[in-house]
Coordinates of C-alpha atoms in Angstrom, one line a residue:
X1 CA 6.7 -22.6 8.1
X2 CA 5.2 -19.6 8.3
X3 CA 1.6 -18.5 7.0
X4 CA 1.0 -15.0 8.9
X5 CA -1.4 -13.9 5.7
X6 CA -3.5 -17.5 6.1
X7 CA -2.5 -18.3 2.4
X8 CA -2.1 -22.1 3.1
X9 CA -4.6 -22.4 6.3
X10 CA -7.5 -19.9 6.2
X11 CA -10.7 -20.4 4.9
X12 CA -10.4 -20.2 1.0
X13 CA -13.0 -17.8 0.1
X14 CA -12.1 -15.6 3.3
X15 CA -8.7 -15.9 1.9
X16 CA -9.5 -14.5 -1.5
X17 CA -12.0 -12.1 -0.2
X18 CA -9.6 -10.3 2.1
X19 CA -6.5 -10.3 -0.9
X20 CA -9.0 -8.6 -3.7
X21 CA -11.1 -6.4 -2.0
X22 CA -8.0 -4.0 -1.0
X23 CA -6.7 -5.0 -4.8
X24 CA -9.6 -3.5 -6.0
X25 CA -9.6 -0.5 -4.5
X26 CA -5.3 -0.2 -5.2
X27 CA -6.6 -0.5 -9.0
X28 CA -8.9 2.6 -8.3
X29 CA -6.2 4.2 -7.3
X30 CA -4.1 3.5 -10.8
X31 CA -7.0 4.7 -12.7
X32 CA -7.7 7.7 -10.8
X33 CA -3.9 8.3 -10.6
X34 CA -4.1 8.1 -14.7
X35 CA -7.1 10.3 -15.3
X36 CA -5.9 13.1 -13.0
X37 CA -2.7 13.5 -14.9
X38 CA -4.9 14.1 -18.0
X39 CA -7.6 16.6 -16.5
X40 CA -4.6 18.5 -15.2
X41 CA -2.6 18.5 -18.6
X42 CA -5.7 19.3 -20.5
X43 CA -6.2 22.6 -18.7
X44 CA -3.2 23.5 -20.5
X45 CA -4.6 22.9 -24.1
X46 CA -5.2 21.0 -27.2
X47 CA -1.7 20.5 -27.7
X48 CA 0.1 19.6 -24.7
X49 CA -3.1 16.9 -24.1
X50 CA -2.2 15.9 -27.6
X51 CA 1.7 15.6 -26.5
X52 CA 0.6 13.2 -24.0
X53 CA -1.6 11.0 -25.7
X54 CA 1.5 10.4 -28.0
X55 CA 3.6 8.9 -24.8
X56 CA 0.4 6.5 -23.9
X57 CA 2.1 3.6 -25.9
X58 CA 5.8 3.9 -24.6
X59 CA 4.5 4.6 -21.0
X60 CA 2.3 1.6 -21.2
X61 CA 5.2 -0.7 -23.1
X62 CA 7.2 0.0 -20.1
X63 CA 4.4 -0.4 -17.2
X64 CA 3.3 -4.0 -19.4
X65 CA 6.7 -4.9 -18.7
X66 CA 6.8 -4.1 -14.7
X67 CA 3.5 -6.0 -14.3
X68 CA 5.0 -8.9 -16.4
X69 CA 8.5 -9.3 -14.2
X70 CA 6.5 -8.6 -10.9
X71 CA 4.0 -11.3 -12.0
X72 CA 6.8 -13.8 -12.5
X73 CA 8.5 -12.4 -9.5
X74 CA 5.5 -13.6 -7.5
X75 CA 4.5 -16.5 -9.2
X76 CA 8.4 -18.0 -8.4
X77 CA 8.3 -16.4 -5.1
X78 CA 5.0 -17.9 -3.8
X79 CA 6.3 -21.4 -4.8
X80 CA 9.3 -21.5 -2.4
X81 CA 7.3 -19.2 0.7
X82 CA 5.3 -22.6 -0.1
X83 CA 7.8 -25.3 0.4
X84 CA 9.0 -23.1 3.2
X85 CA 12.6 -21.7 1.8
X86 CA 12.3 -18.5 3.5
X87 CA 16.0 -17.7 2.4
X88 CA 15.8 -18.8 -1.6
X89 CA 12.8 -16.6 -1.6
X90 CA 14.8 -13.5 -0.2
X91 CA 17.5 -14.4 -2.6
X92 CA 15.2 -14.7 -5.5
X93 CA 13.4 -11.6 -4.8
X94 CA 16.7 -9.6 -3.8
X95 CA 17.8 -11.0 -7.8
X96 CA 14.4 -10.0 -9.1
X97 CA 14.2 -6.4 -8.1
X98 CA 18.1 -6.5 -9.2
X99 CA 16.8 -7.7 -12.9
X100 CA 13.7 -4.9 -12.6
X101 CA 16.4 -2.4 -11.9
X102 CA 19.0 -3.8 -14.5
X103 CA 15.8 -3.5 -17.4
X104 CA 14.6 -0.5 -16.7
X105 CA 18.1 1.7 -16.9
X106 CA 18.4 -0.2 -19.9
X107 CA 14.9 1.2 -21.2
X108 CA 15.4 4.8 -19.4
X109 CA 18.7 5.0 -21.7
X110 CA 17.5 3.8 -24.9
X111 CA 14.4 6.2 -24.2
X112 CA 16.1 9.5 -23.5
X113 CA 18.6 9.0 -26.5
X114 CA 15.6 8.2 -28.8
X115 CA 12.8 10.3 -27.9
X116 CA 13.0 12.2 -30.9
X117 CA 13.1 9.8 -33.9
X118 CA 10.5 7.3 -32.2
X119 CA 8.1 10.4 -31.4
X120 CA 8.8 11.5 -35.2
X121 CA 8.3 8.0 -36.2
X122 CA 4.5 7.8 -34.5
X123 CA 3.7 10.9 -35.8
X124 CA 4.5 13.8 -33.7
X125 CA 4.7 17.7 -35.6
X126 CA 7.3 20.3 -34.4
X127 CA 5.2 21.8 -31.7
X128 CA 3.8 19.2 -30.3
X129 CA 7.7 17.5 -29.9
X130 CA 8.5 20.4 -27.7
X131 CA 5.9 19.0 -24.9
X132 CA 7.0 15.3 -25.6
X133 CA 10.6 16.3 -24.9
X134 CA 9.9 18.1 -21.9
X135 CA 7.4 15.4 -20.4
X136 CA 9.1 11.8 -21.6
X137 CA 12.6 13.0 -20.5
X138 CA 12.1 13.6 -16.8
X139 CA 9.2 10.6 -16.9
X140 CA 12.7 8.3 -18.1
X141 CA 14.6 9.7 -15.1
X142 CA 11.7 9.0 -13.1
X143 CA 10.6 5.2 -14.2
X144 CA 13.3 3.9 -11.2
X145 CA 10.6 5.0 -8.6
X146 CA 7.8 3.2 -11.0
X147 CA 9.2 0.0 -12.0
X148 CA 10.8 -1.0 -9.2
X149 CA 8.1 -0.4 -6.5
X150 CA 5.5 -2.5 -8.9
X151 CA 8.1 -5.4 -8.5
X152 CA 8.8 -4.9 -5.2
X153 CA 4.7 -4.7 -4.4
X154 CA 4.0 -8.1 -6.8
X155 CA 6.6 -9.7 -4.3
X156 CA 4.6 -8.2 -1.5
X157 CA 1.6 -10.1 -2.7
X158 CA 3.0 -13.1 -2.9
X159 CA 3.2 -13.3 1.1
X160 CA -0.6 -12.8 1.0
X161 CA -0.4 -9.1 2.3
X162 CA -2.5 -6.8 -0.4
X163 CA -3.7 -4.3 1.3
X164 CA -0.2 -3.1 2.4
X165 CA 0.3 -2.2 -1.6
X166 CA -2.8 -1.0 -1.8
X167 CA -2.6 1.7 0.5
X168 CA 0.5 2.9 -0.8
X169 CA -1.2 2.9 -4.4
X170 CA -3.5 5.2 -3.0
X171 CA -0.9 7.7 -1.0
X172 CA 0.6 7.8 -3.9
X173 CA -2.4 9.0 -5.9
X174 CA -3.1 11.3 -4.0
X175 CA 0.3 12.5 -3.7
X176 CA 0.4 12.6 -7.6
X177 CA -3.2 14.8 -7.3
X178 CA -1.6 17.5 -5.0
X179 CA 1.5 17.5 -6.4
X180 CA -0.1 17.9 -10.3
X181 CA -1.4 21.1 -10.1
X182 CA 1.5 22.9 -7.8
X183 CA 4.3 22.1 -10.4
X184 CA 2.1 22.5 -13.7
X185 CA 0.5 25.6 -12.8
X186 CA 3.0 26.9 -10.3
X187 CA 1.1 28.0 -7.5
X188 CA 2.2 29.6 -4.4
X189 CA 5.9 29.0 -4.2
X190 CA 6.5 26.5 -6.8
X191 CA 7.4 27.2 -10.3
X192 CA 5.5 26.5 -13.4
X193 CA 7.0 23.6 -14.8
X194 CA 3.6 22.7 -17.2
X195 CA 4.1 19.1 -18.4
X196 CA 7.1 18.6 -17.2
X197 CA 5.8 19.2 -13.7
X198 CA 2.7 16.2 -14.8
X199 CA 6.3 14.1 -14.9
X200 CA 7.7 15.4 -12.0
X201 CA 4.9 15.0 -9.7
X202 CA 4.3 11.5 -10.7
X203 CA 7.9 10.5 -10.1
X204 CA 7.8 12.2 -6.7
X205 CA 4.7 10.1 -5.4
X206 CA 6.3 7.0 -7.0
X207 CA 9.3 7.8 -5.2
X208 CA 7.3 7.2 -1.9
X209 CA 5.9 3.7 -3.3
X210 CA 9.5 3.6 -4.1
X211 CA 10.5 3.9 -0.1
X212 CA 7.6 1.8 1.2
X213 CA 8.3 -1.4 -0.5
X214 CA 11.7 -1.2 0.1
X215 CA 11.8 -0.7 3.7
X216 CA 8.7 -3.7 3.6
X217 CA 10.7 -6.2 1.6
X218 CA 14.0 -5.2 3.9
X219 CA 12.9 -4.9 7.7
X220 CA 9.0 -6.6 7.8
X221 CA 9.2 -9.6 5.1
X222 CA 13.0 -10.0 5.2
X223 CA 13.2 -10.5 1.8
X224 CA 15.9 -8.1 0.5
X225 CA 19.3 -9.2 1.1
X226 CA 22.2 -6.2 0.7
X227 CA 24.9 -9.2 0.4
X228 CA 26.6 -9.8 -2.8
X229 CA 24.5 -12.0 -5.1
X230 CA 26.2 -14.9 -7.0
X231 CA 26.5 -15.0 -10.6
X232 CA 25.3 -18.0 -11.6
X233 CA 22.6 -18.2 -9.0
X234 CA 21.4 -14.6 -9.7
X235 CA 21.1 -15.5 -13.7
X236 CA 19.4 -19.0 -13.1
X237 CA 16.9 -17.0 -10.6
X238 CA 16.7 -14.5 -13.3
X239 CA 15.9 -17.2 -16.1
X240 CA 13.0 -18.2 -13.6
X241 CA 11.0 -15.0 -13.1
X242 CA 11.2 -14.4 -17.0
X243 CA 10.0 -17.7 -18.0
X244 CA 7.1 -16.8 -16.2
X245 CA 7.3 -12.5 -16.3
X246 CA 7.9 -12.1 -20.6
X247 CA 5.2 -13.9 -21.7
X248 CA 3.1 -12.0 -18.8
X249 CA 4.2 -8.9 -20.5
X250 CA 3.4 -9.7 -23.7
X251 CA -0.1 -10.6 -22.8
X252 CA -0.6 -6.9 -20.7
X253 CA 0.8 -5.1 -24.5
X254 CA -1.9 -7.4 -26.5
X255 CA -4.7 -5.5 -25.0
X256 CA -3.6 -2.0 -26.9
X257 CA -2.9 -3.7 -29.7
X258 CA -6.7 -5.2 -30.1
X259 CA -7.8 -1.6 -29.0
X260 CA -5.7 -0.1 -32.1
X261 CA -7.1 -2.6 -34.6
X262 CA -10.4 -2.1 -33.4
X263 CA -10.0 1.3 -33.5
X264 CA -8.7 1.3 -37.3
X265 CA -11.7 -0.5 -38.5
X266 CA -14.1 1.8 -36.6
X267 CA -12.4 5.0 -38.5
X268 CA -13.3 3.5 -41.9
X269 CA -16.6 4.5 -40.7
X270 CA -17.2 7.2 -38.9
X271 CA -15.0 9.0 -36.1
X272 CA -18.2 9.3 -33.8
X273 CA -17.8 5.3 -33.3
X274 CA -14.2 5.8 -32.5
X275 CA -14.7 8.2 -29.5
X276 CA -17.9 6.0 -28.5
X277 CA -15.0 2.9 -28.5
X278 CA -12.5 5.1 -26.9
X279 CA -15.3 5.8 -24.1
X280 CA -16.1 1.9 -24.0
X281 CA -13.0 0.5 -23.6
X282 CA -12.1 3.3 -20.6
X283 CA -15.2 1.8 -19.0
X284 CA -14.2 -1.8 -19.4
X285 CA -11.7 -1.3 -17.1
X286 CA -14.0 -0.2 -14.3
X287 CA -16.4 -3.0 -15.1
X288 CA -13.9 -5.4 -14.5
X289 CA -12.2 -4.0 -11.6
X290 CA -13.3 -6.6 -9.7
X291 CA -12.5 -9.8 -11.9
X292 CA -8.6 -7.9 -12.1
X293 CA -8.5 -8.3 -8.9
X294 CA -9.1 -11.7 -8.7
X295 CA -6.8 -12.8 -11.1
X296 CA -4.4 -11.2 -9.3
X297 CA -4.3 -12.4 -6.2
X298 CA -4.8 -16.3 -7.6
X299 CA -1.3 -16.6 -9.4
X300 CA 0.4 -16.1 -5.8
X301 CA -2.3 -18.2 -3.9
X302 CA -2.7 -21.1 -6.4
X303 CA 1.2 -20.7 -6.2
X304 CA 1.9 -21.2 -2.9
X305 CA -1.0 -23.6 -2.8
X306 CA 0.5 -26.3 -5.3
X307 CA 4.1 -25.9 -3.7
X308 CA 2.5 -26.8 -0.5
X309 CA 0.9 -29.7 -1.7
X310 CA -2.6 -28.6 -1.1
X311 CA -4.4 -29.7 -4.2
X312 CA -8.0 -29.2 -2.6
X313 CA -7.3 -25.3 -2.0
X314 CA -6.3 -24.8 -5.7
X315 CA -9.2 -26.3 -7.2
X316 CA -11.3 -24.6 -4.2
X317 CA -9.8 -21.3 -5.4
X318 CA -10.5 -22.2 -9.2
X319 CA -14.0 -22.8 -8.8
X320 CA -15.0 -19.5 -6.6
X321 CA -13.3 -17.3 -9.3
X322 CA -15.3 -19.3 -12.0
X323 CA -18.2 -18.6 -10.4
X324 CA -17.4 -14.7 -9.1
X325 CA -17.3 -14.0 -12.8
X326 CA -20.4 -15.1 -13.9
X327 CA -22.3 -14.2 -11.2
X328 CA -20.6 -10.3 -10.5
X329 CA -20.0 -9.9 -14.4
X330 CA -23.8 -10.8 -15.4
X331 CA -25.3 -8.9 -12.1
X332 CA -23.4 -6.1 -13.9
X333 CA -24.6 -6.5 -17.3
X334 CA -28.0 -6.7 -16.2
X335 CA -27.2 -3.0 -14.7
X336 CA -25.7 -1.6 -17.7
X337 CA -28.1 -3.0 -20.3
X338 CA -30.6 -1.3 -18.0
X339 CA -28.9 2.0 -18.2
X340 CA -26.9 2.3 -21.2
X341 CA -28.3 5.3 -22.9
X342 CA -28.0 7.4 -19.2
X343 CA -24.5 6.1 -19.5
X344 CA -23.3 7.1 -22.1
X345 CA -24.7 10.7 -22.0
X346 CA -22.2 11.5 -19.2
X347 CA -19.5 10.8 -22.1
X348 CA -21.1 12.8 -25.0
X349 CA -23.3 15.2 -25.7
X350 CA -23.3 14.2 -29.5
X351 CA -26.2 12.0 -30.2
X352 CA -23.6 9.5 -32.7
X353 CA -21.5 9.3 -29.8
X354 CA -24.6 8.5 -28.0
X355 CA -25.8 6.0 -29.9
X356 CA -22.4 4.2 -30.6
X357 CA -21.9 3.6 -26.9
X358 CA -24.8 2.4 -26.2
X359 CA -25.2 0.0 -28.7
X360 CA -21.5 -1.0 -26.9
X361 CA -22.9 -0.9 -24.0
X362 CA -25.5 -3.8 -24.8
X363 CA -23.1 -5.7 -26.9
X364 CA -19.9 -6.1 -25.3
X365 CA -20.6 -6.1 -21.8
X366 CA -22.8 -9.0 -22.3
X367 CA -19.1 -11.1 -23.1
X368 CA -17.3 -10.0 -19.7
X369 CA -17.9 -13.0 -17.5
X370 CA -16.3 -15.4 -20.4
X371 CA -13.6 -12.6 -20.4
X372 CA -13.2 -12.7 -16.8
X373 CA -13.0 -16.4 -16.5
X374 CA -10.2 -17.0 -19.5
X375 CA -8.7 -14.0 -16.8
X376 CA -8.9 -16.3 -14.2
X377 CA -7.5 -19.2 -15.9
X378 CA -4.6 -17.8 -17.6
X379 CA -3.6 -16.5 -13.8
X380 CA -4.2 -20.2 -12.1
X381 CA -1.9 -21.3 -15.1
X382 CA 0.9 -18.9 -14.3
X383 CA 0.5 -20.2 -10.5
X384 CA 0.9 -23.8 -11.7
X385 CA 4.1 -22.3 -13.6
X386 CA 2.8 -23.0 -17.2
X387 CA 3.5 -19.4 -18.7
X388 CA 3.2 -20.6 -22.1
X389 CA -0.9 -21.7 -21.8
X390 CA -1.8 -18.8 -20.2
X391 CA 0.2 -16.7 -22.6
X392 CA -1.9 -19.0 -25.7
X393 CA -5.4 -18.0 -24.1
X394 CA -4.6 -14.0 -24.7
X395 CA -2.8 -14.3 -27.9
X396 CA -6.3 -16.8 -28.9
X397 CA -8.2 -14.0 -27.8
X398 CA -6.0 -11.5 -29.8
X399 CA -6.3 -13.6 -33.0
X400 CA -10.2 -14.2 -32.5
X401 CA -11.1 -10.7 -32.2
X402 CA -9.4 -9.6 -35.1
X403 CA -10.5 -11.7 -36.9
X404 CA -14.2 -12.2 -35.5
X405 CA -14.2 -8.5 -36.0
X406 CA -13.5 -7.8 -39.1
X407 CA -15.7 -10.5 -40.8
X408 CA -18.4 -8.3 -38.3
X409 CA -17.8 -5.3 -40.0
X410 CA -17.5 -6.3 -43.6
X411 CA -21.1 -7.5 -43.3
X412 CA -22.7 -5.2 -40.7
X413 CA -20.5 -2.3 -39.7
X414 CA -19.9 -1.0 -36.6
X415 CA -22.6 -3.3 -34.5
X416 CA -21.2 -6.2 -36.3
X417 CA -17.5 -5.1 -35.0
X418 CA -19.0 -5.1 -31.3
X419 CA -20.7 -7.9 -31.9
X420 CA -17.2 -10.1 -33.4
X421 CA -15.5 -8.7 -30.1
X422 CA -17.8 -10.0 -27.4
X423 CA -18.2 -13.2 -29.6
X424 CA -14.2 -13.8 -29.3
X425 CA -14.5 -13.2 -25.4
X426 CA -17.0 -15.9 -25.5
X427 CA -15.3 -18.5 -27.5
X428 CA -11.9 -17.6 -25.5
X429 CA -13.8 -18.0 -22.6
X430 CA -14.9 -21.7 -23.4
X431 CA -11.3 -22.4 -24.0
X432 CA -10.6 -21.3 -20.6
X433 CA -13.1 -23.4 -19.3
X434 CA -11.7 -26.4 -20.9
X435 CA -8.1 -25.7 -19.4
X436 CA -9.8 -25.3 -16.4
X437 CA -11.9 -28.7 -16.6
X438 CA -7.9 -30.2 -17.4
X439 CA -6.7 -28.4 -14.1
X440 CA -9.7 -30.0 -12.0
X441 CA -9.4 -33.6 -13.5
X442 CA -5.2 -33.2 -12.3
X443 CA -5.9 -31.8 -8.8
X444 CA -8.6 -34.4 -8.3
X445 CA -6.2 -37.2 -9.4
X446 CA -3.6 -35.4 -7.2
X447 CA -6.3 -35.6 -4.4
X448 CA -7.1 -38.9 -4.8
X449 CA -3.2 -40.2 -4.8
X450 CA -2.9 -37.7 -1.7
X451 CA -5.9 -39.7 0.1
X452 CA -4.6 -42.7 -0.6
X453 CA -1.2 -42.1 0.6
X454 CA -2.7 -41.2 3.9
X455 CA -4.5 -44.2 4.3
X456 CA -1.6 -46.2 3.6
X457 CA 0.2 -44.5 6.1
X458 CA -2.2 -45.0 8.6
X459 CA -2.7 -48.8 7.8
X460 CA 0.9 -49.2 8.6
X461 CA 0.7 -47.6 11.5
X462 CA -2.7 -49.7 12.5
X463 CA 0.0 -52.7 11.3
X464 CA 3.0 -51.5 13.5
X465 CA 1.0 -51.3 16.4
X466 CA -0.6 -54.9 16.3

């Protein structure tokens, strides 16, 4: 079989090195992509930067559900690149794209015809639908180029190759930067479009992400098949990468839904801890930019790993990413306790605000290396095919922090709301641990079976030759 990436014979840690570091940076790129859409938007007003905040939940429904089918694409996909089935994996990963393709027509349909009651049912006036209708319609034509290039790049992964993704993440942020301000503004030859043109642009630096994988999958990998899939086949291949992709997307739409909780409770008391929240939780992604990237890349390598029947690797891989986050997650605590206040006066110049963040920034923080541990775990679980317990760890976490932090601020406000939320990444984290100490104890005993196996086989052998 073939391992051109060095998933199943490199050294582990150079193996996981050389598939996150590029991740990272790819992540940058999603985030930078994401905030340049908004500085560019804003410079038309209040109100179309209101418009837009309204299609943050549908926009990130329908990207939670990319990033759940591509991580049960890859998940299924690194099992047989494992055992070596070259052609089930095309077939599977032909069906999966097929299935990405299939859901999201489905969604761009429903969307377009129901743009106006849902935006009415969140909340939308008169003025600011006029923006929403303009922006969600050609971002529904678009979400093709979006969906189906975050598949295609999950399957990509799955080989081992991240930095190929990577770097077409980034052309196509910087794409979506040049292209933003020509078709809002309409400058030099092109004509004002305002938010539409935010839509536009996006779709037409997708649309390269959109070429890329698919020329990757079809001519490099050889893992897009233009034949005629069969039915029954096609639906059992489909049954496998949602077994493992549903539950993956309802852990990415958990996240805003502890963010809108949160955020509810902190509006009971004042709105300066809202926007210091809102500041926090834009930062959290950045401060754990680099445990994301782990957890991606393990699902495909523990994957392919297990398949292979290389227990050692898997817990090898288990253990550096347990001890990545608490070493990288507590360097950067130390950092941000140490700076906090600097911080957050490049978010506010209110002193509230001020003192809200900061007193986020010592709180929360503190919690990230349990949080990027239970990340870890929940991503070795869905590479050892057992959706359902990674799935339990986030919807855990969901339960303990809104629960953890309301009983916070009933007795001691808004600290005591931080404090319930790093407390739940804690105890979650623990959790994690424990699955993890389960994992190790099964590897091991797979180990030792493996060992002994070996040994019989060579006793025989000693035996056949005397």
């Amino acid at each position: 079989m073939k391992d051109k990436h060095g998933l199943l014979s490199a050294p582990v840690s150079q193996v996981m090195t050389k598939m996150a570091v590029p991740m990272g940076y790819g992540l940058l790129a999603v985030l930078g992509f994401s905030l340049v859409d908004t500085y560019f938007v804003s410079l038309l007003g209040t109100q179309a930067l209101a418009a837009i905040s309204f299609t943050f939940p549908v926009t990130f429904f329908v990207s939670a559900l990319a990033m759940g089918l591509g991580t049960g694409l890859s998940a299924c996909l690194a099992r047989l690149l494992g055992q070596g089935q070259h052609q089930d994996a095309a077939r599977l990963t032909s069906d999966g794209l097929l299935l990405a393709l299939t859901t999201v027509l489905i969604v761009a349909v429903l969307g377009i015809s129901t743009i106006q009651p849902l935006f009415r049912l969140l909340g939308a006036s008169d003025t600011l639908m006029v923006y929403i209708q303009d922006y969600m319609f050609y971002w529904y034509v678009a979400i093709p180029f979006l969906v189906i290039p975050m598949v295609g790049n999950a399957a990509i992964r799955a080989t081992g190759d991240t930095k190929t993704p990577s770097r077409v993440m980034i052309t196509a942020g910087f794409m979506n930067g040049l292209l933003d301000p020509l078709l809002i503004f309409g400058l030099g030859p092109f004509p004002e479009l305002g938010v539409k043109g935010a839509a536009i642009a996006s779709g037409l630096s997708w649309l390269i992400t959109f070429a890329v994988a698919i020329y990757l999958l079809r001519y490099r990998e050889q893992l897009l098949l233009l034949t005629k899939p069969n039915l029954a086949n096609m639906l059992k291949n489909w049954r496998k990468i949602a077994a493992i992709g549903m539950p993956a997307s309802i852990t990415n739409m958990l996240s805003p839904v502890n963010n809108a909780f949160v955020m509810w409770q902190l509006a009971a008391f004042s709105t300066t801890a809202v926007a210091a929240y809102g500041a926090g939780t834009r930062l959290e992604a950045i401060l754990l930019i680099g445990m994301i990237a782990v957890s991606s890349m393990l699902a495909p390598f523990i994957a392919q790993n297990s398949s292979a029947n290389k227990p050692q690797r898997c817990l090898t891989a288990i253990r550096l990413a347990i001890r990545y986050s608490l070493i990288s997650q507590l360097s950067i605590y130390l950092l941000i306790a140490l700076t906090a206040p600097y911080i957050a006066t490049l978010f506010s110049d209110d002193s509230a605000v001020i003192t809200h963040l900061s007193l986020y920034l010592y709180i929360i923080p503190a919690s990230f290396a349990m949080q990027g541990i239970m990340m870890a775990i929940a991503s070795s679980l869905n590479g050892f095919n057992r959706p359902i317990s990674a799935l339990s760890l986030s919807v855990l976490r969901s339960l303990l922090i809104i629960s953890l932090s309301s009983i916070g601020g009933f007795y001691y406000g808004e600290k005591g709301i931080f404090v319930g939320i790093a407390s739940a990444n804690v105890l979650v984290g623990l959790v994690a641990l424990y699955y993890a100490q389960k994992l190790q104890l099964e590897l091991r005993d797979e180990l030792s079976k493996q060992r002994d196996n070996e040994l019989r086989e060579q006793l025989n052998k000693s035996l056949d030759s005397a």
